[in-house]
Amino acid sequence: MKTVQSELAASMRKNCDKTAVKRGHTQITYKELDLTTDLYAGEFLRYKQYDKVIIICDDKINTIKAMLACLKANKIFVILDLYAPVKRNINIVNQIDKYFIVTDSIDKCNNIISEKVEKVIITNLENVESVRNDFCTTKIKYKADSPCYIYFTSGTTKNPKGVIGRNESLINFLLWEIREFNITSEEVFGQLTSPSFDPFLRDILVPLISGASIVLRENDNIIFYPEKFFRWCRSNNVNVLHITPGLLNSLCCRKKEAENEFKLLFIAGQKIMPGYVDVWNECFDKKTLFINLYGPTEATLAKCFYVIDRNRKYESDIPVGKPIINTRIFIIDKKGNICGKNKEGEICIESQDLTYGYLDKTLNQGRFINGISDSKLKMYRTGDSGYLNENNEVVVTGRNDRQIKINGIRVELDEVEAVMLGEENIVEAAVIFNDGRLEAFYVGDAQVSGLKRYMSQYLIKSCIPVRFTQLMYMPLNINGKKDYKTLKNLNNLK
C-alpha cells in the first residue's frame, strides 16, 4: 500500500542530486533535505509520549523540514502561522493534546505557548544535528489509514475547526495530480500558499514526490507587484503555480505583456468569474493549461477538476468539472433526493479519500454521512450549492450556509459575528458578504477603531469587515431571525 512516506522516500533516492528547494541563493538538494529531515525525525522520535507536533516557524524552509520530519517520525503535524492573531493560535493550541512544539523563533511564539506547561519545545532546529539519530535505527511501519495532519478552518464560534487528514487520502490526491497532468522532475513550482492552510500540502508534496523543484519567495510581498512577481517566476524558471483566482486576476489585471513559460496553473479556493478568463487569456500563452480545482479541506485538497477551454467565451458560471479518482459527486435537494441535471441542490462528495473529519467529533454529525452509492463509504455535505450541467460537470453556484471564501481563505460569517459580540460595547452584530467584501452591522456604543482592534486579536486580516454600520436596532425577518437581505439592501441604497 502506497503512503506519503513511501513515495517521498522513493523520490529522495531517485533525485538525490537535484535541487528540491530554492530561495534566492540558497539551494537544498533532495539528498540534503533527506539527511536533515532524518535527523529531525530522530529527534522527534525521542518524545514517544507525544503523537502531535505543533510547528510554528518563521522560516518557511524550517517549516518544510519539520513537516517532512513529522511524516517520517509518524507524528501528526499542526502548522500555525506565527503572525496570525495570538488568540486564534491559542484557541488552536488549546484544542490539541499530546503535543510538543517545534519553532525557530521561541521569542516570537512565547505568547502563544505561555498558557501551556510541561510540553517539550525544540527551539533551534539546527542544533538537532548534535543529537543521536534515532530515526535511522528505528523501523517504522507506515499505515495508509494513519492520521498525518490537522488543519484548522473557520468555525461558527470563536474556535476554528480542526480537520484530521488521512495518509491514503492525501497520497491518492497527490499521485492523481501528478499523473493526470504529467508532472515531471523537470517542473519548477512557485510556492505561494501560507503553510497554515491545507493547500500548502499540495504546494510542497506534489513537487517533492514528482522530483520537481520548489522555489520560495525571498519577499512574500512580491505578489502585490505583478512585474516583480513575473520577473521572479522567469528568473527561477517557474512553470507551475497553485494559485487563487483572486490573486491571479490581480496579477494579470496589471500585466502588460503575455507570459509563455507556464505549463500549468492550478486555480482553486474561490469561484472563478467568467470575466477572469478573458483577462488571463491575454496574460498567458495558449500553451498554458488553466485547471479549476474544487474541494473543501474536509474532502482532502480537491475532489473535482475542470480544464478551462482557452478558446471558449464563458458567459456564466465556470464548471469545477468532474470528480477525480475514487470520488462521486451527488447533488441533493433539501429532502435528500438526488437532483436531475440543471437542478440546483447541495453538493455532496462521496469518496474513500475523505479526511477523518473534525477534531471535535460532535461536529461530524450531519456533515459526514453514509454514502449514496455505497453505504460503507462516507459522504461529505459541503454546504455549497450547485448543479450538474448537460455535460455532467459540477457547477458551483454559492453557499447554502454562511461560509464564504476570500482570497482562497475560508471565512465563516458566524465566526466573525461571534467575535464582534465578544466586545463589551456590542449588543447585536451581523456580518454579510456583499460585492466581494465583508460588511458589518452592529447595535451598541462601540467605536469602529476600537472594534477593529479588538477583532484583530482573534481574526486574520481578511476576516475583518471593511465597512461597519451602526444601527439603532437589528432588522428581523418573519421568523424572528436577523434579516440579512434587508441589511444588504440597506448598504446598497447608500
Short mmCIF file of C-alpha atoms in Angstrom, two decimals:
data_model
loop_
_atom_site.label_atom_id
_atom_site.label_comp_id
_atom_site.label_asym_id
_atom_site.label_seq_id
_atom_site.Cartn_x
_atom_site.Cartn_y
_atom_site.Cartn_z
CA MET A 1 0.00 0.00 0.00
CA LYS A 2 1.41 3.38 -1.00
CA THR A 3 1.83 6.04 1.64
CA VAL A 4 3.06 9.62 1.56
CA GLN A 5 6.24 8.41 3.28
CA SER A 6 6.96 5.63 0.79
CA GLU A 7 6.53 7.94 -2.21
CA LEU A 8 8.69 10.66 -0.66
CA ALA A 9 11.42 8.15 0.17
CA ALA A 10 11.47 6.83 -3.39
CA SER A 11 11.71 10.35 -4.80
CA MET A 12 14.50 11.32 -2.38
CA ARG A 13 16.56 8.33 -3.53
CA LYS A 14 15.89 8.86 -7.23
CA ASN A 15 16.51 12.60 -7.30
CA CYS A 16 19.25 12.90 -4.67
CA ASP A 17 21.42 15.38 -6.60
CA LYS A 18 18.58 17.58 -7.86
CA THR A 19 17.51 20.83 -6.23
CA ALA A 20 14.50 20.22 -4.02
CA VAL A 21 14.01 23.69 -2.51
CA LYS A 22 15.42 27.03 -3.61
CA ARG A 23 15.16 30.52 -2.17
CA GLY A 24 17.41 33.24 -3.55
CA HIS A 25 20.97 31.93 -3.42
CA THR A 26 20.04 29.11 -1.04
CA GLN A 27 19.59 25.71 -2.66
CA ILE A 28 18.84 22.43 -0.90
CA THR A 29 19.21 19.15 -2.78
CA TYR A 30 16.98 16.15 -2.26
CA LYS A 31 19.88 14.37 -0.55
CA GLU A 32 20.47 17.26 1.85
CA LEU A 33 16.76 17.54 2.59
CA ASP A 34 16.54 13.79 3.19
CA LEU A 35 19.50 13.72 5.59
CA THR A 36 18.40 16.78 7.53
CA THR A 37 14.84 15.56 7.96
CA ASP A 38 16.20 12.17 9.06
CA LEU A 39 17.96 13.96 11.90
CA TYR A 40 14.88 15.94 12.81
CA ALA A 41 12.75 12.80 12.73
CA GLY A 42 15.26 11.07 15.01
CA GLU A 43 14.89 13.90 17.49
CA PHE A 44 11.10 13.80 17.27
CA LEU A 45 11.09 10.06 17.98
CA ARG A 46 12.64 10.69 21.39
CA TYR A 47 9.29 12.03 22.56
CA LYS A 48 7.22 8.87 22.32
CA GLN A 49 4.52 10.18 24.67
CA TYR A 50 3.51 12.85 22.14
CA ASP A 51 1.81 11.93 18.87
CA LYS A 52 1.32 15.51 17.62
CA VAL A 53 3.75 18.26 16.70
CA ILE A 54 2.80 21.93 16.51
CA ILE A 55 5.07 23.68 14.02
CA ILE A 56 5.48 27.44 14.50
CA CYS A 57 8.41 28.54 12.34
CA ASP A 58 9.31 31.94 10.95
CA ASP A 59 11.45 30.44 8.17
CA LYS A 60 9.40 28.53 5.61
CA ILE A 61 12.35 26.21 4.90
CA ASN A 62 12.27 25.13 8.54
CA THR A 63 8.51 24.61 8.27
CA ILE A 64 9.05 22.27 5.31
CA LYS A 65 11.79 20.37 7.11
CA ALA A 66 9.69 20.00 10.25
CA MET A 67 6.66 18.83 8.27
CA LEU A 68 8.67 16.18 6.41
CA ALA A 69 10.29 15.06 9.66
CA CYS A 70 6.84 14.62 11.22
CA LEU A 71 5.82 12.40 8.33
CA LYS A 72 9.00 10.33 8.75
CA ALA A 73 8.53 10.05 12.51
CA ASN A 74 4.84 9.16 12.05
CA LYS A 75 3.73 12.21 14.02
CA ILE A 76 0.62 14.27 13.29
CA PHE A 77 1.62 17.83 12.41
CA VAL A 78 -0.24 21.08 13.01
CA ILE A 79 1.22 24.16 11.30
CA LEU A 80 0.50 27.57 12.78
CA ASP A 81 1.14 31.00 11.31
CA LEU A 82 3.49 32.84 13.62
CA TYR A 83 1.90 36.14 12.58
CA ALA A 84 -1.75 35.10 12.88
CA PRO A 85 -3.75 36.69 15.70
CA VAL A 86 -2.39 35.43 19.02
CA LYS A 87 -5.77 34.46 20.44
CA ARG A 88 -6.61 32.45 17.32
CA ASN A 89 -3.38 30.49 17.72
CA ILE A 90 -4.06 29.99 21.43
CA ASN A 91 -7.55 28.70 20.58
CA ILE A 92 -5.98 26.17 18.22
CA VAL A 93 -3.28 25.10 20.68
CA ASN A 94 -5.90 24.60 23.38
CA GLN A 95 -7.71 22.08 21.18
CA ILE A 96 -4.62 19.86 20.78
CA ASP A 97 -3.43 17.23 23.24
CA LYS A 98 -0.27 15.11 23.47
CA TYR A 99 1.93 17.50 21.56
CA PHE A 100 5.29 19.21 21.56
CA ILE A 101 6.23 22.36 19.74
CA VAL A 102 8.87 22.92 17.07
CA THR A 103 9.91 26.51 16.47
CA ASP A 104 12.83 28.52 15.20
CA SER A 105 11.55 31.68 16.91
CA ILE A 106 10.94 30.96 20.58
CA ASP A 107 10.78 34.65 21.49
CA LYS A 108 8.04 35.34 18.94
CA CYS A 109 5.82 32.45 19.98
CA ASN A 110 6.15 32.68 23.75
CA ASN A 111 2.80 34.44 23.98
CA ILE A 112 1.17 31.52 22.13
CA ILE A 113 2.50 28.77 24.36
CA SER A 114 2.65 30.54 27.72
CA GLU A 115 -0.69 29.08 28.80
CA LYS A 116 0.55 25.53 28.20
CA VAL A 117 3.07 23.95 30.54
CA GLU A 118 5.04 20.71 30.73
CA LYS A 119 5.42 20.49 26.97
CA VAL A 120 8.66 19.87 25.11
CA ILE A 121 9.93 22.73 22.95
CA ILE A 122 12.70 22.38 20.39
CA THR A 123 13.93 25.93 19.99
CA ASN A 124 16.73 25.58 17.48
CA LEU A 125 16.26 23.11 14.66
CA GLU A 126 19.88 23.37 13.52
CA ASN A 127 21.08 22.05 16.88
CA VAL A 128 19.32 18.77 16.14
CA GLU A 129 22.42 17.64 14.22
CA SER A 130 24.24 17.26 17.53
CA VAL A 131 21.88 14.58 18.85
CA ARG A 132 21.84 10.89 18.07
CA ASN A 133 19.78 9.89 15.07
CA ASP A 134 17.07 7.59 16.37
CA PHE A 135 15.29 7.63 13.02
CA CYS A 136 17.90 5.54 11.16
CA THR A 137 17.80 2.85 13.83
CA THR A 138 14.03 2.73 14.21
CA LYS A 139 11.87 0.66 11.91
CA ILE A 140 8.59 2.47 11.46
CA LYS A 141 5.64 0.83 9.77
CA TYR A 142 3.60 3.44 7.94
CA LYS A 143 -0.07 2.71 7.51
CA ALA A 144 -2.34 4.04 4.80
CA ASP A 145 -5.11 4.71 7.28
CA SER A 146 -2.93 6.70 9.70
CA PRO A 147 -3.84 10.32 10.50
CA CYS A 148 -0.99 12.60 9.42
CA TYR A 149 -2.04 16.25 9.82
CA ILE A 150 -4.59 18.59 11.37
CA TYR A 151 -5.54 21.80 9.59
CA PHE A 152 -7.90 24.35 11.08
CA THR A 153 -10.68 26.05 9.18
CA SER A 154 -13.10 28.81 10.12
CA GLY A 155 -15.65 27.84 12.77
CA THR A 156 -19.10 29.08 13.77
CA THR A 157 -17.78 30.13 17.19
CA LYS A 158 -14.51 31.83 18.13
CA ASN A 159 -12.82 28.42 17.92
CA PRO A 160 -11.54 27.30 14.50
CA LYS A 161 -12.45 23.73 13.47
CA GLY A 162 -9.65 21.17 13.24
CA VAL A 163 -9.79 18.68 10.36
CA ILE A 164 -7.81 15.43 10.64
CA GLY A 165 -6.08 14.35 7.43
CA ARG A 166 -5.69 10.72 6.37
CA ASN A 167 -2.49 9.37 4.80
CA GLU A 168 -4.05 7.33 1.98
CA SER A 169 -6.45 10.12 1.04
CA LEU A 170 -3.56 12.56 0.78
CA ILE A 171 -1.26 10.34 -1.29
CA ASN A 172 -4.07 9.36 -3.65
CA PHE A 173 -4.73 13.01 -4.44
CA LEU A 174 -1.04 13.83 -4.88
CA LEU A 175 -0.44 10.91 -7.24
CA TRP A 176 -3.61 11.71 -9.16
CA GLU A 177 -2.48 15.29 -9.83
CA ILE A 178 1.00 14.16 -10.85
CA ARG A 179 -0.31 11.54 -13.29
CA GLU A 180 -3.30 13.45 -14.64
CA PHE A 181 -1.19 16.44 -15.67
CA ASN A 182 2.07 14.67 -16.47
CA ILE A 183 4.07 16.47 -13.80
CA THR A 184 7.73 15.51 -14.14
CA SER A 185 11.03 16.16 -12.40
CA GLU A 186 11.63 18.98 -14.88
CA GLU A 187 8.91 21.19 -13.40
CA VAL A 188 9.60 24.16 -11.14
CA PHE A 189 6.83 25.12 -8.67
CA GLY A 190 6.45 28.65 -7.38
CA GLN A 191 5.27 28.36 -3.76
CA LEU A 192 2.54 30.84 -2.76
CA THR A 193 0.26 29.33 -0.09
CA SER A 194 0.63 30.12 3.60
CA PRO A 195 1.80 26.99 5.49
CA SER A 196 -1.14 27.31 7.90
CA PHE A 197 -3.65 26.46 5.14
CA ASP A 198 -4.02 22.94 3.75
CA PRO A 199 -3.24 23.76 0.05
CA PHE A 200 0.33 24.14 1.34
CA LEU A 201 0.43 20.34 1.24
CA ARG A 202 -0.21 20.48 -2.49
CA ASP A 203 2.43 23.18 -2.94
CA ILE A 204 5.13 21.12 -1.25
CA LEU A 205 4.33 17.43 -1.66
CA VAL A 206 3.35 17.35 -5.35
CA PRO A 207 6.76 18.67 -6.46
CA LEU A 208 8.76 16.64 -3.93
CA ILE A 209 7.07 13.36 -4.86
CA SER A 210 7.47 14.05 -8.59
CA GLY A 211 11.12 15.04 -8.23
CA ALA A 212 10.46 18.65 -9.23
CA SER A 213 11.85 21.81 -7.59
CA ILE A 214 10.15 24.27 -5.24
CA VAL A 215 11.02 27.97 -5.34
CA LEU A 216 10.22 30.05 -2.27
CA ARG A 217 9.86 33.82 -2.32
CA GLU A 218 12.56 35.88 -0.66
CA ASN A 219 9.95 38.58 -0.13
CA ASP A 220 6.36 37.43 0.41
CA ASN A 221 5.04 40.84 -0.65
CA ILE A 222 6.21 40.30 -4.22
CA ILE A 223 2.71 39.05 -5.07
CA PHE A 224 1.49 42.66 -4.81
CA TYR A 225 3.80 43.77 -7.64
CA PRO A 226 2.96 41.97 -10.91
CA GLU A 227 6.10 42.96 -12.83
CA LYS A 228 8.36 41.84 -9.98
CA PHE A 229 6.35 38.67 -9.47
CA PHE A 230 6.55 37.54 -13.08
CA ARG A 231 10.21 38.54 -13.21
CA TRP A 232 10.78 36.30 -10.18
CA CYS A 233 8.97 33.48 -11.97
CA ARG A 234 11.08 33.92 -15.12
CA SER A 235 14.40 34.18 -13.31
CA ASN A 236 13.69 30.93 -11.46
CA ASN A 237 12.12 29.11 -14.44
CA VAL A 238 8.84 28.66 -12.55
CA ASN A 239 6.34 26.86 -14.80
CA VAL A 240 3.72 25.58 -12.30
CA LEU A 241 1.64 27.51 -9.77
CA HIS A 242 -1.14 26.69 -7.34
CA ILE A 243 -2.97 30.00 -7.02
CA THR A 244 -6.33 31.53 -6.10
CA PRO A 245 -8.49 33.17 -8.80
CA GLY A 246 -8.44 36.50 -6.97
CA LEU A 247 -4.65 36.65 -6.76
CA LEU A 248 -4.19 35.51 -10.35
CA ASN A 249 -6.65 38.10 -11.57
CA SER A 250 -4.98 40.85 -9.55
CA LEU A 251 -1.60 39.96 -11.05
CA CYS A 252 -2.92 39.76 -14.59
CA CYS A 253 -5.04 42.92 -14.50
CA ARG A 254 -1.87 45.00 -14.15
CA LYS A 255 0.27 42.97 -16.56
CA LYS A 256 1.22 44.44 -19.92
CA GLU A 257 2.83 41.52 -21.74
CA ALA A 258 1.97 37.85 -22.18
CA GLU A 259 3.85 35.13 -20.33
CA ASN A 260 4.80 31.95 -22.17
CA GLU A 261 6.86 30.00 -19.64
CA PHE A 262 4.00 28.45 -17.66
CA LYS A 263 2.87 24.88 -18.20
CA LEU A 264 0.20 24.54 -15.51
CA LEU A 265 -1.83 26.96 -13.42
CA PHE A 266 -3.87 25.11 -10.77
CA ILE A 267 -6.57 27.55 -9.70
CA ALA A 268 -8.52 26.90 -6.51
CA GLY A 269 -10.03 28.45 -3.41
CA GLN A 270 -12.72 30.67 -4.91
CA LYS A 271 -15.33 30.77 -7.62
CA ILE A 272 -13.87 31.78 -10.98
CA MET A 273 -15.81 34.63 -12.53
CA PRO A 274 -16.30 34.41 -16.33
CA GLY A 275 -14.54 37.73 -16.91
CA TYR A 276 -11.40 36.45 -15.21
CA VAL A 277 -10.68 34.03 -18.03
CA ASP A 278 -10.64 36.84 -20.60
CA VAL A 279 -8.03 38.67 -18.53
CA TRP A 280 -5.93 35.53 -18.06
CA ASN A 281 -6.05 34.69 -21.75
CA GLU A 282 -4.34 37.97 -22.54
CA CYS A 283 -1.67 37.34 -19.92
CA PHE A 284 -0.61 33.79 -20.75
CA ASP A 285 0.48 31.87 -23.80
CA LYS A 286 -2.14 29.48 -25.22
CA LYS A 287 0.01 26.50 -24.22
CA THR A 288 -0.63 27.20 -20.53
CA LEU A 289 -3.31 24.99 -19.00
CA PHE A 290 -5.78 26.58 -16.57
CA ILE A 291 -7.12 23.91 -14.21
CA ASN A 292 -10.03 24.75 -11.92
CA LEU A 293 -9.82 22.62 -8.74
CA TYR A 294 -12.63 22.23 -6.23
CA GLY A 295 -12.81 20.62 -2.83
CA PRO A 296 -13.05 21.69 0.82
CA THR A 297 -10.46 20.88 3.48
CA GLU A 298 -12.74 18.13 4.80
CA ALA A 299 -12.54 16.28 1.47
CA THR A 300 -8.70 16.33 1.20
CA LEU A 301 -7.46 19.17 -1.02
CA ALA A 302 -9.60 18.74 -4.16
CA LYS A 303 -12.22 16.34 -5.46
CA CYS A 304 -13.24 17.90 -8.80
CA PHE A 305 -11.27 19.38 -11.67
CA TYR A 306 -12.01 21.21 -14.88
CA VAL A 307 -9.57 22.22 -17.62
CA ILE A 308 -10.72 25.63 -18.78
CA ASP A 309 -11.23 25.91 -22.54
CA ARG A 310 -8.96 28.77 -23.60
CA ASN A 311 -10.90 29.23 -26.84
CA ARG A 312 -14.31 29.44 -25.24
CA LYS A 313 -16.15 32.60 -24.27
CA TYR A 314 -17.67 31.90 -20.85
CA GLU A 315 -20.89 33.80 -20.23
CA SER A 316 -21.94 32.18 -16.96
CA ASP A 317 -20.58 30.07 -14.10
CA ILE A 318 -17.41 28.16 -14.96
CA PRO A 319 -17.68 24.47 -14.01
CA VAL A 320 -15.49 22.83 -11.42
CA GLY A 321 -15.82 19.78 -13.63
CA LYS A 322 -15.85 16.10 -12.89
CA PRO A 323 -14.70 14.08 -9.88
CA ILE A 324 -11.17 12.77 -9.54
CA ILE A 325 -10.36 9.12 -8.75
CA ASN A 326 -12.26 7.26 -6.02
CA THR A 327 -14.89 10.00 -5.89
CA ARG A 328 -18.52 10.51 -6.83
CA ILE A 329 -20.43 13.77 -6.68
CA PHE A 330 -24.13 13.96 -5.85
CA ILE A 331 -26.40 16.99 -5.91
CA ILE A 332 -29.17 16.51 -3.37
CA ASP A 333 -32.21 18.59 -2.53
CA LYS A 334 -33.43 19.54 0.95
CA LYS A 335 -35.28 16.22 1.26
CA GLY A 336 -32.15 14.22 0.46
CA ASN A 337 -33.23 13.28 -3.06
CA ILE A 338 -30.77 13.27 -5.95
CA CYS A 339 -31.32 16.24 -8.25
CA GLY A 340 -31.55 15.89 -12.02
CA LYS A 341 -29.41 17.82 -14.46
CA ASN A 342 -29.52 21.61 -14.17
CA LYS A 343 -31.44 21.39 -10.91
CA GLU A 344 -29.72 23.16 -8.04
CA GLY A 345 -29.08 21.47 -4.72
CA GLU A 346 -26.32 20.82 -2.20
CA ILE A 347 -23.02 19.40 -3.49
CA CYS A 348 -22.09 16.19 -1.67
CA ILE A 349 -18.80 14.35 -2.05
CA GLU A 350 -18.74 10.57 -1.67
CA SER A 351 -15.23 9.16 -1.59
CA GLN A 352 -12.92 6.69 0.06
CA ASP A 353 -10.43 9.55 0.22
CA LEU A 354 -12.12 11.97 2.59
CA THR A 355 -10.43 13.15 5.78
CA TYR A 356 -11.27 11.65 9.16
CA GLY A 357 -13.48 14.64 9.82
CA TYR A 358 -13.33 17.14 12.62
CA LEU A 359 -11.13 17.00 15.68
CA ASP A 360 -14.28 17.76 17.64
CA LYS A 361 -16.22 14.65 16.65
CA THR A 362 -19.56 16.21 17.60
CA LEU A 363 -19.21 18.44 14.53
CA ASN A 364 -19.22 15.42 12.18
CA GLN A 365 -22.90 14.72 12.74
CA GLY A 366 -24.90 15.73 9.72
CA ARG A 367 -21.82 16.67 7.70
CA PHE A 368 -20.16 13.26 7.26
CA ILE A 369 -22.94 10.82 6.41
CA ASN A 370 -23.25 7.39 4.79
CA GLY A 371 -22.64 7.29 1.06
CA ILE A 372 -25.41 7.02 -1.52
CA SER A 373 -23.79 4.55 -3.94
CA ASP A 374 -22.01 2.61 -1.19
CA SER A 375 -23.15 2.83 2.42
CA LYS A 376 -19.70 1.65 3.53
CA LEU A 377 -18.26 4.90 2.20
CA LYS A 378 -18.66 8.30 3.80
CA MET A 379 -20.11 11.32 2.05
CA TYR A 380 -19.36 14.91 2.98
CA ARG A 381 -22.08 17.54 2.72
CA THR A 382 -20.16 20.59 1.59
CA GLY A 383 -22.76 23.28 2.22
CA ASP A 384 -22.07 24.51 -1.32
CA SER A 385 -24.98 24.82 -3.71
CA GLY A 386 -24.61 23.76 -7.34
CA TYR A 387 -25.86 21.60 -10.15
CA LEU A 388 -24.80 19.15 -12.86
CA ASN A 389 -24.83 20.67 -16.35
CA GLU A 390 -25.60 18.88 -19.60
CA ASN A 391 -22.04 17.50 -19.73
CA ASN A 392 -22.34 16.04 -16.21
CA GLU A 393 -19.94 18.71 -14.95
CA VAL A 394 -20.38 20.16 -11.48
CA VAL A 395 -21.12 23.87 -11.37
CA VAL A 396 -20.85 25.67 -8.02
CA THR A 397 -23.34 28.50 -7.59
CA GLY A 398 -22.82 29.58 -3.96
CA ARG A 399 -23.12 28.59 -0.33
CA ASN A 400 -26.07 27.01 1.44
CA ASP A 401 -24.81 28.28 4.76
CA ARG A 402 -22.84 31.31 5.80
CA GLN A 403 -19.38 30.21 4.79
CA ILE A 404 -17.57 32.05 2.02
CA LYS A 405 -14.02 32.36 0.67
CA ILE A 406 -11.92 35.49 0.44
CA ASN A 407 -8.60 35.19 -1.42
CA GLY A 408 -8.81 31.43 -1.04
CA ILE A 409 -9.30 31.58 2.75
CA ARG A 410 -12.47 30.16 4.22
CA VAL A 411 -14.40 32.64 6.33
CA GLU A 412 -17.36 31.69 8.48
CA LEU A 413 -19.54 34.78 8.75
CA ASP A 414 -20.99 33.50 12.01
CA GLU A 415 -17.48 33.32 13.47
CA VAL A 416 -16.88 36.98 12.63
CA GLU A 417 -20.21 37.85 14.29
CA ALA A 418 -19.30 35.83 17.38
CA VAL A 419 -16.04 37.73 17.74
CA MET A 420 -17.84 41.08 17.37
CA LEU A 421 -20.28 40.11 20.11
CA GLY A 422 -17.37 39.48 22.44
CA GLU A 423 -16.66 43.22 22.51
CA GLU A 424 -18.29 44.61 25.65
CA ASN A 425 -19.99 47.55 23.90
CA ILE A 426 -21.68 45.43 21.21
CA VAL A 427 -25.31 44.47 21.82
CA GLU A 428 -26.06 42.81 18.47
CA ALA A 429 -23.99 42.10 15.36
CA ALA A 430 -24.48 40.91 11.80
CA VAL A 431 -21.95 40.32 9.01
CA ILE A 432 -22.68 39.94 5.31
CA PHE A 433 -20.62 39.32 2.19
CA ASN A 434 -21.52 41.99 -0.35
CA ASP A 435 -19.82 42.79 -3.67
CA GLY A 436 -16.75 40.76 -2.75
CA ARG A 437 -16.21 42.28 0.69
CA LEU A 438 -17.26 41.80 4.31
CA GLU A 439 -19.63 44.37 5.78
CA ALA A 440 -20.63 44.53 9.44
CA PHE A 441 -23.68 45.96 11.22
CA TYR A 442 -23.95 46.43 14.94
CA VAL A 443 -26.13 47.75 17.71
CA GLY A 444 -24.21 49.29 20.60
CA ASP A 445 -21.86 52.07 21.61
CA ALA A 446 -18.59 50.66 20.27
CA GLN A 447 -16.24 52.89 18.28
CA VAL A 448 -15.22 51.38 14.96
CA SER A 449 -11.49 51.88 15.56
CA GLY A 450 -11.66 50.09 18.90
CA LEU A 451 -13.86 47.34 17.50
CA LYS A 452 -11.38 46.67 14.70
CA ARG A 453 -8.53 46.47 17.20
CA TYR A 454 -10.48 44.02 19.31
CA MET A 455 -11.40 41.82 16.34
CA SER A 456 -7.80 41.75 15.08
CA GLN A 457 -6.87 39.81 18.23
CA TYR A 458 -9.00 36.89 17.08
CA LEU A 459 -9.25 37.11 13.31
CA ILE A 460 -6.84 37.25 10.41
CA LYS A 461 -6.91 40.43 8.33
CA SER A 462 -9.12 39.06 5.55
CA CYS A 463 -11.83 38.30 8.14
CA ILE A 464 -12.09 41.90 9.36
CA PRO A 465 -15.02 43.68 7.66
CA VAL A 466 -14.09 46.67 5.51
CA ARG A 467 -17.27 48.53 6.39
CA PHE A 468 -19.05 48.98 9.73
CA THR A 469 -22.55 50.42 10.08
CA GLN A 470 -24.07 51.34 13.44
CA LEU A 471 -27.81 50.65 13.78
CA MET A 472 -30.49 51.67 16.25
CA TYR A 473 -31.89 48.13 16.05
CA MET A 474 -31.23 44.91 14.15
CA PRO A 475 -33.83 44.14 11.45
CA LEU A 476 -35.54 40.77 11.81
CA ASN A 477 -37.44 38.65 9.30
CA ILE A 478 -40.79 36.97 9.80
CA ASN A 479 -39.12 34.08 11.62
CA GLY A 480 -37.55 36.41 14.13
CA LYS A 481 -34.07 35.89 12.69
CA LYS A 482 -31.64 38.53 11.52
CA ASP A 483 -32.76 39.81 8.14
CA TYR A 484 -29.55 39.70 6.11
CA LYS A 485 -31.35 40.57 2.89
CA THR A 486 -32.61 43.85 4.35
CA LEU A 487 -29.11 44.64 5.63
CA LYS A 488 -27.61 44.05 2.21
CA ASN A 489 -30.19 46.28 0.57
CA LEU A 490 -29.59 48.92 3.25
CA ASN A 491 -25.97 49.36 2.29
CA ASN A 492 -26.66 49.05 -1.45
CA LEU A 493 -29.01 52.04 -1.21
CA LYS A 494 -26.31 54.25 0.26
#
